[in-house]
CSV table of C-alpha atoms and ligand atoms in Angstrom, one decimal:
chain,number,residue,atom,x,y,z
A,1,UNK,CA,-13.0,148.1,64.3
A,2,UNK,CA,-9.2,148.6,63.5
A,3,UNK,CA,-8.7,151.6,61.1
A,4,UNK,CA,-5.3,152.1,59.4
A,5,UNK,CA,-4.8,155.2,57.8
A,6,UNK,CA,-2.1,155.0,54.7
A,7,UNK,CA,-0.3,157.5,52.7
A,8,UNK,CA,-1.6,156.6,49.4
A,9,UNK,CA,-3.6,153.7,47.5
A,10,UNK,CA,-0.2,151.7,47.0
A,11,UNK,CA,0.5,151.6,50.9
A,12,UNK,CA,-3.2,150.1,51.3
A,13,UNK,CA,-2.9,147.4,48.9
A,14,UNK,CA,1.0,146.2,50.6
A,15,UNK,CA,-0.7,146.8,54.0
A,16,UNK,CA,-3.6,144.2,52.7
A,17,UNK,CA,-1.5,142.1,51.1
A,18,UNK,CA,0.7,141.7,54.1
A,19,UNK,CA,-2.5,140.6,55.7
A,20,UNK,CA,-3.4,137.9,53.7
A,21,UNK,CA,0.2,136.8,53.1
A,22,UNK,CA,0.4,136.2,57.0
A,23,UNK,CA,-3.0,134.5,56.5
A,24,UNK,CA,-1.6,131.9,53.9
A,25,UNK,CA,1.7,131.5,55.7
A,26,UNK,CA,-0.1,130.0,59.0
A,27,UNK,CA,-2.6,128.3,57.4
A,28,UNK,CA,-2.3,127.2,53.9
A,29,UNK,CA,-5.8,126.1,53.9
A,30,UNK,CA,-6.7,129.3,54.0
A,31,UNK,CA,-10.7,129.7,53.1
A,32,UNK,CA,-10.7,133.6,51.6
A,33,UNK,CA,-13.9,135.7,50.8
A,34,UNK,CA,-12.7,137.8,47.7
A,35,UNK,CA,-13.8,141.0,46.3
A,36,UNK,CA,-13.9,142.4,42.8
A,37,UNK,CA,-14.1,146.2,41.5
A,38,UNK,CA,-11.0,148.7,41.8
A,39,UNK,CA,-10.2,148.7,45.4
A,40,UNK,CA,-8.6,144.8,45.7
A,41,UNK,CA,-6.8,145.4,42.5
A,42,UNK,CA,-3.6,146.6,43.8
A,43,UNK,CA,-3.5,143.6,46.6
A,44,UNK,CA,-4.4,141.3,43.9
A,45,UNK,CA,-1.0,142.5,42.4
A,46,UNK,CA,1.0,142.5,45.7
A,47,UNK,CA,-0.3,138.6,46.1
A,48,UNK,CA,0.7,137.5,42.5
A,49,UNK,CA,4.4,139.2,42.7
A,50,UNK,CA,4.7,137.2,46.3
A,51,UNK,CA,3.8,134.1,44.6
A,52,UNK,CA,5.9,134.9,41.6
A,53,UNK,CA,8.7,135.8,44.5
A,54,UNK,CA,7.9,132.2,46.0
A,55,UNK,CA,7.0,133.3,49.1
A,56,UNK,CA,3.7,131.9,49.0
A,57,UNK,CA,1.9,129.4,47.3
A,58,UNK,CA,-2.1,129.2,46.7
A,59,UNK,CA,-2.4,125.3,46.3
A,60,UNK,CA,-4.8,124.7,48.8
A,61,UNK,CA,-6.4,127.9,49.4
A,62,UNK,CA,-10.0,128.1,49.1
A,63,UNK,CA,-11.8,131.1,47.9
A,64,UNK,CA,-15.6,132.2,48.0
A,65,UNK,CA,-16.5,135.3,45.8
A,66,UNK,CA,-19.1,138.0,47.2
A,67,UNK,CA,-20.8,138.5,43.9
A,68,UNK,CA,-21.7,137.9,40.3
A,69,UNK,CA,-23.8,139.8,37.8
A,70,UNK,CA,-26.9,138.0,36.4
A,71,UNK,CA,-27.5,139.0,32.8
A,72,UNK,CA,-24.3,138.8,31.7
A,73,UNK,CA,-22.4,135.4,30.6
A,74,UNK,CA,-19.3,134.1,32.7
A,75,UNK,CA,-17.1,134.2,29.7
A,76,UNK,CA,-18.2,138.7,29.1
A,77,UNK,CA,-15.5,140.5,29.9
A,78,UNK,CA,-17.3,142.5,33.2
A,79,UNK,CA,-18.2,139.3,34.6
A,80,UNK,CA,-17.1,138.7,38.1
A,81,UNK,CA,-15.8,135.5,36.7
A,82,UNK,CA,-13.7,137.0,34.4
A,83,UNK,CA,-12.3,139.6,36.3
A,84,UNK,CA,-11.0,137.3,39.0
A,85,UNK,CA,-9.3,135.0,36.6
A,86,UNK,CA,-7.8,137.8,34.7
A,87,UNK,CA,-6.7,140.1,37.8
A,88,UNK,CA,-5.9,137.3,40.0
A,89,UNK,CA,-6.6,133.2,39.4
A,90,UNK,CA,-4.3,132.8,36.2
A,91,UNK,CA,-1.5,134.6,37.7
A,92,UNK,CA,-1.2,131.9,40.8
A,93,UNK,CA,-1.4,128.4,41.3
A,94,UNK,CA,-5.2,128.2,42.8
A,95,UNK,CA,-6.6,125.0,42.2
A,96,UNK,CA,-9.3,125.6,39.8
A,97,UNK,CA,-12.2,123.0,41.9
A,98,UNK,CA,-10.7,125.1,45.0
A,99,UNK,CA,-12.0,128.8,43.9
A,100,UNK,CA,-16.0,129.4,44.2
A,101,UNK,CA,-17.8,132.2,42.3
A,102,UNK,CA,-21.6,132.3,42.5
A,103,UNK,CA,-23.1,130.9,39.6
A,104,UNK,CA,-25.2,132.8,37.4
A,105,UNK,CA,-26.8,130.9,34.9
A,106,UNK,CA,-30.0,132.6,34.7
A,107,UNK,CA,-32.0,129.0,33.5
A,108,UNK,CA,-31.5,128.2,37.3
A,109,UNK,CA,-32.1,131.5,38.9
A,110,UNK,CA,-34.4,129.9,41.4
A,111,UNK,CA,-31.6,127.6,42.8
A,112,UNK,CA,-28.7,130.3,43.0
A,113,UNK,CA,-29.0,131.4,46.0
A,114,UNK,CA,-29.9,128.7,48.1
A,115,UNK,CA,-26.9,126.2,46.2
A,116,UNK,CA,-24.0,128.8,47.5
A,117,UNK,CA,-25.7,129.8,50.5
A,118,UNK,CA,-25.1,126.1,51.4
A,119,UNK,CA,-21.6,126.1,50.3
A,120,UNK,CA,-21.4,129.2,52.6
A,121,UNK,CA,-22.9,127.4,55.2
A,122,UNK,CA,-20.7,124.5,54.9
A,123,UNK,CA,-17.4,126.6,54.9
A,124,UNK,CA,-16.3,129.2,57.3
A,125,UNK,CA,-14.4,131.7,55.9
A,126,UNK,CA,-11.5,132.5,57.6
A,127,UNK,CA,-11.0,136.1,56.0
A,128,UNK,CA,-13.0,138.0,53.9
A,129,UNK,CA,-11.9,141.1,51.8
A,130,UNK,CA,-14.3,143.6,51.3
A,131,UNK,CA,-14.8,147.2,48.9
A,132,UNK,CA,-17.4,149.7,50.0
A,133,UNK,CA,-19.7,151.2,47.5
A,134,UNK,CA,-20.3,155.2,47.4
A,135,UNK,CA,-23.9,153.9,48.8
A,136,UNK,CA,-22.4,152.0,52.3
A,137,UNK,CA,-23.4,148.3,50.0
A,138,UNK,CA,-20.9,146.0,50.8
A,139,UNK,CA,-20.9,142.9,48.5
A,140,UNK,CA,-23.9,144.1,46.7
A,141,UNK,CA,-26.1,144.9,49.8
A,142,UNK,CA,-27.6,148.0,48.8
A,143,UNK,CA,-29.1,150.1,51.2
A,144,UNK,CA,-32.4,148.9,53.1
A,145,UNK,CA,-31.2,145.0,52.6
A,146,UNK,CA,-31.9,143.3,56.1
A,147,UNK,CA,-28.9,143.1,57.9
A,148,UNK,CA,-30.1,139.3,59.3
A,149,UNK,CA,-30.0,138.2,55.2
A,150,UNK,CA,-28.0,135.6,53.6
A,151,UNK,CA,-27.0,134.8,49.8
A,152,UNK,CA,-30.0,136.4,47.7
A,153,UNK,CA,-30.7,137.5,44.2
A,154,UNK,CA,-30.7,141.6,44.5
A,155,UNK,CA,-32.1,144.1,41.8
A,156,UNK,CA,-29.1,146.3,41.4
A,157,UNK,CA,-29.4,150.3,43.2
A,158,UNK,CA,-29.3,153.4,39.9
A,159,UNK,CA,-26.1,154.3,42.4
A,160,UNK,CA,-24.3,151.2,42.4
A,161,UNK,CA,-25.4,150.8,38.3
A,162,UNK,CA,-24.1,154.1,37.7
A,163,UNK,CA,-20.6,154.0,39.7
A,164,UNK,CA,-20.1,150.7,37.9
A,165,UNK,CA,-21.1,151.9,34.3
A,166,UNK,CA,-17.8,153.2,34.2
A,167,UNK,CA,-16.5,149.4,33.3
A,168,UNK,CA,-19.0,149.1,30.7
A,169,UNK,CA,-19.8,151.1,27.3
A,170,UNK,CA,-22.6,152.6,28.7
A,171,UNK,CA,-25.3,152.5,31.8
A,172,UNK,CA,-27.7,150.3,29.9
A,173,UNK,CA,-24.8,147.6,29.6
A,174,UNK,CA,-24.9,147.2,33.1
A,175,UNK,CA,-26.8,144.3,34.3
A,176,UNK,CA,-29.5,145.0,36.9
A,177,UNK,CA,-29.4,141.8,38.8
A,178,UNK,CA,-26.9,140.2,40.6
A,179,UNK,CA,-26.1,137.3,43.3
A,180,UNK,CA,-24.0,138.3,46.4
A,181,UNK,CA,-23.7,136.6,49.7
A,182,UNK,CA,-25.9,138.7,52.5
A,183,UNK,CA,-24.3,140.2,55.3
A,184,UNK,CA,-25.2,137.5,58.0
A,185,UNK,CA,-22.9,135.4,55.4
A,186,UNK,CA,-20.0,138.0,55.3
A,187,UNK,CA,-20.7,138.6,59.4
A,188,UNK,CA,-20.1,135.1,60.1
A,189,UNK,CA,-16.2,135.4,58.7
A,190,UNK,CA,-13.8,135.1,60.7
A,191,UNK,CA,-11.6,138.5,60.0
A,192,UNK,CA,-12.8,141.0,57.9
A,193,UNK,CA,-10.9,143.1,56.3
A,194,UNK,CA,-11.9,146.6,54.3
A,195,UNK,CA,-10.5,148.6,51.9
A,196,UNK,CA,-11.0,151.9,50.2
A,197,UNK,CA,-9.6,155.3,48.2
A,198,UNK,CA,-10.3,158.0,47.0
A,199,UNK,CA,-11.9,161.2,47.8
A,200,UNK,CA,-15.6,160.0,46.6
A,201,UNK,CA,-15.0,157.0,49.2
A,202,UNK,CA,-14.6,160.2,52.4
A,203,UNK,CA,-18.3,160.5,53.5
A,204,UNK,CA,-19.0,156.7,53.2
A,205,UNK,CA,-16.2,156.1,55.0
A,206,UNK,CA,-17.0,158.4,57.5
A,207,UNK,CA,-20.8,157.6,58.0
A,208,UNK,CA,-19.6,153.7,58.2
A,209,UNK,CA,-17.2,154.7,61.2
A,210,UNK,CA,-18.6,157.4,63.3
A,211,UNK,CA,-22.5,156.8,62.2
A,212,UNK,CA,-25.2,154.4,63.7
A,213,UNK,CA,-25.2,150.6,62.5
A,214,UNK,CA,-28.6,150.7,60.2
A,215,UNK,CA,-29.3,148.9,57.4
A,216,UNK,CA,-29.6,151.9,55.1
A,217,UNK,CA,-25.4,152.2,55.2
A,218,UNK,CA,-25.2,147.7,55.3
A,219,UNK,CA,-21.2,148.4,55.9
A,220,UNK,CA,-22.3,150.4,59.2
A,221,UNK,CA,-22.7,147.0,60.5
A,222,UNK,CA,-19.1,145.6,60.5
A,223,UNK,CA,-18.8,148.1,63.7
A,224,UNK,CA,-20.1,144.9,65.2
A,225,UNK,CA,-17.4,142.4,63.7
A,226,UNK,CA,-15.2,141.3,66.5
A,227,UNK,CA,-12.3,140.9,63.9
A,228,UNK,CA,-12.8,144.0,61.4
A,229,UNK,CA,-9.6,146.1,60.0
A,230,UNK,CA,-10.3,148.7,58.0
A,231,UNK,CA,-7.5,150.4,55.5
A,232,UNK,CA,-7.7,153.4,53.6
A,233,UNK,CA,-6.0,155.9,52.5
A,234,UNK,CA,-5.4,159.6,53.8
A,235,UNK,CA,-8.4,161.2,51.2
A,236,UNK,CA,-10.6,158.2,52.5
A,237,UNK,CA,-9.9,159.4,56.0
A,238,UNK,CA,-10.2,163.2,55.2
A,239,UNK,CA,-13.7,163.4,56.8
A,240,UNK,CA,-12.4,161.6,60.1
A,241,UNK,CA,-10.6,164.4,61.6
B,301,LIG,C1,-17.5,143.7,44.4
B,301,LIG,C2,-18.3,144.2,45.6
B,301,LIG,C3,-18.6,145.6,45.7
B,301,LIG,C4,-17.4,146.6,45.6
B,301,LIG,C5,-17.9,148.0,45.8
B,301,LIG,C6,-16.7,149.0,45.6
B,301,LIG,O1,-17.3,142.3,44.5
B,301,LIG,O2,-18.6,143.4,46.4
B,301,LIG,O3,-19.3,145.8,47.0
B,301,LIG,O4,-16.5,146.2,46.6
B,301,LIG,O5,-18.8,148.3,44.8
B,301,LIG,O6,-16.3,149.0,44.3
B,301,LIG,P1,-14.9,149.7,43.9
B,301,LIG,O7,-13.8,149.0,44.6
B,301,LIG,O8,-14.8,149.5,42.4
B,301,LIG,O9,-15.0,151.1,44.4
């Protein structure tokens, strides 16, 4: 694992951003795992105002999202769906057939899964960007998930339900289902690379680094990615020392 500490959460997202901007530049083709919640926001923002500065172009990128809520509709606000479109896709020029967000339509729930774990199958990623919940879930691997498991339908943690009630009007709003790739499928990307702030994200962050890999902290595992880069910032890092 590669750790870079930053100053703040404005250095993490440039330092990601140049990442994936390097990414793009050598292969255009570029097939990228994305991530939602707070944490990619600010790289999001770094990679529209370098395609708005022509310095990249996402034409023929591919990209494979981690998660989506089931319960919810693609078109509600909180959907993964819509978040990506409005904090990322409608700022670029991504080819709409080229960006992949699992599917949620709840009339099919029995096919979910298995349809994108195919896709996944199909497509090696060549990065994949990655948040960490306060919990260690990456994706939406909460604690105890087998670390051998691929794309799966996964009854939300109260943790992770109540750290995301924040986006919604209350904790009832937030669905208590969701699809998310499983971490054999985020373990067989190429590069991987996490980010996180904030003081709440210290003891994770520590227990991820220095701790054991067990499936009751799923990020512990990336200690076993060959290509793993983790950025945070300093309060992050403040249980490190
Ligand atoms: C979202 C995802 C989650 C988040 C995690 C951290 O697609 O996969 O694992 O990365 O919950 O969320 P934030 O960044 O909001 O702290």
């Amino acid at each position: 694992m590669k750790i870079m500490i930053c100053k703040d959460y404005d250095e993490v997202s440039k330092k990601a951003a140049s990442i994936v901007i390097k990414e793009i530049k050598k292969n255009p083709d570029l097939k990228i795992g994305l991530a939602t919640g707070s944490s990619p926001i600010g790289l999001y923002k770094n990679l529209i105002e370098a395609y708005q500065k022509n310095k990249i172009s996402f034409k023929s990128v591919v990209s494979y999202n981690l998660d989506e809520y089931i319960g919810i509709d693609r078109s509600h606000p909180q959907s993964y769906y819509s978040f990506m479109y409005e904090n990322l896709f409608k700022h670029i020029d991504m080819n709409d057939d080229n960006i992949h967000i699992p599917d949620n339509d709840i009339d099919r729930i029995d096919h979910l899964a298995e349809d994108y774990n195919q896709v996944l199958h199909d497509n090696q990623l060549d990065i994949q960007i990655l948040g960490i919940g306060t919990n260690g879930h990456i994706g939406f691997n909460e604690p105890g998930t087998p670390l051998g498991n691929e794309t799966f339908i996964v009854t939300l943690d109260e943790q992770t339900r109540m750290d995301n009630s924040r986006f919604f009007n209350s904790i009832d709003e937030v669905p208590k289902f969701a699809i998310t790739m499983g971490i054999k499928n985020i373990m067989y990307s190429k590069k991987i690379v996490l980010i996180a702030s904030g003081k709440e994200k210290a003891k994770v962050i520590h227990k991820m680094i220095k701790g054991k890999v067990t499936k009751n902290l799923p990020a512990s595992i990336l200690q076993l990615h060959p290509d793993c880069t983790v950025i945070i910032d300093e309060q992050a890092a403040s249980k490190l020392k």
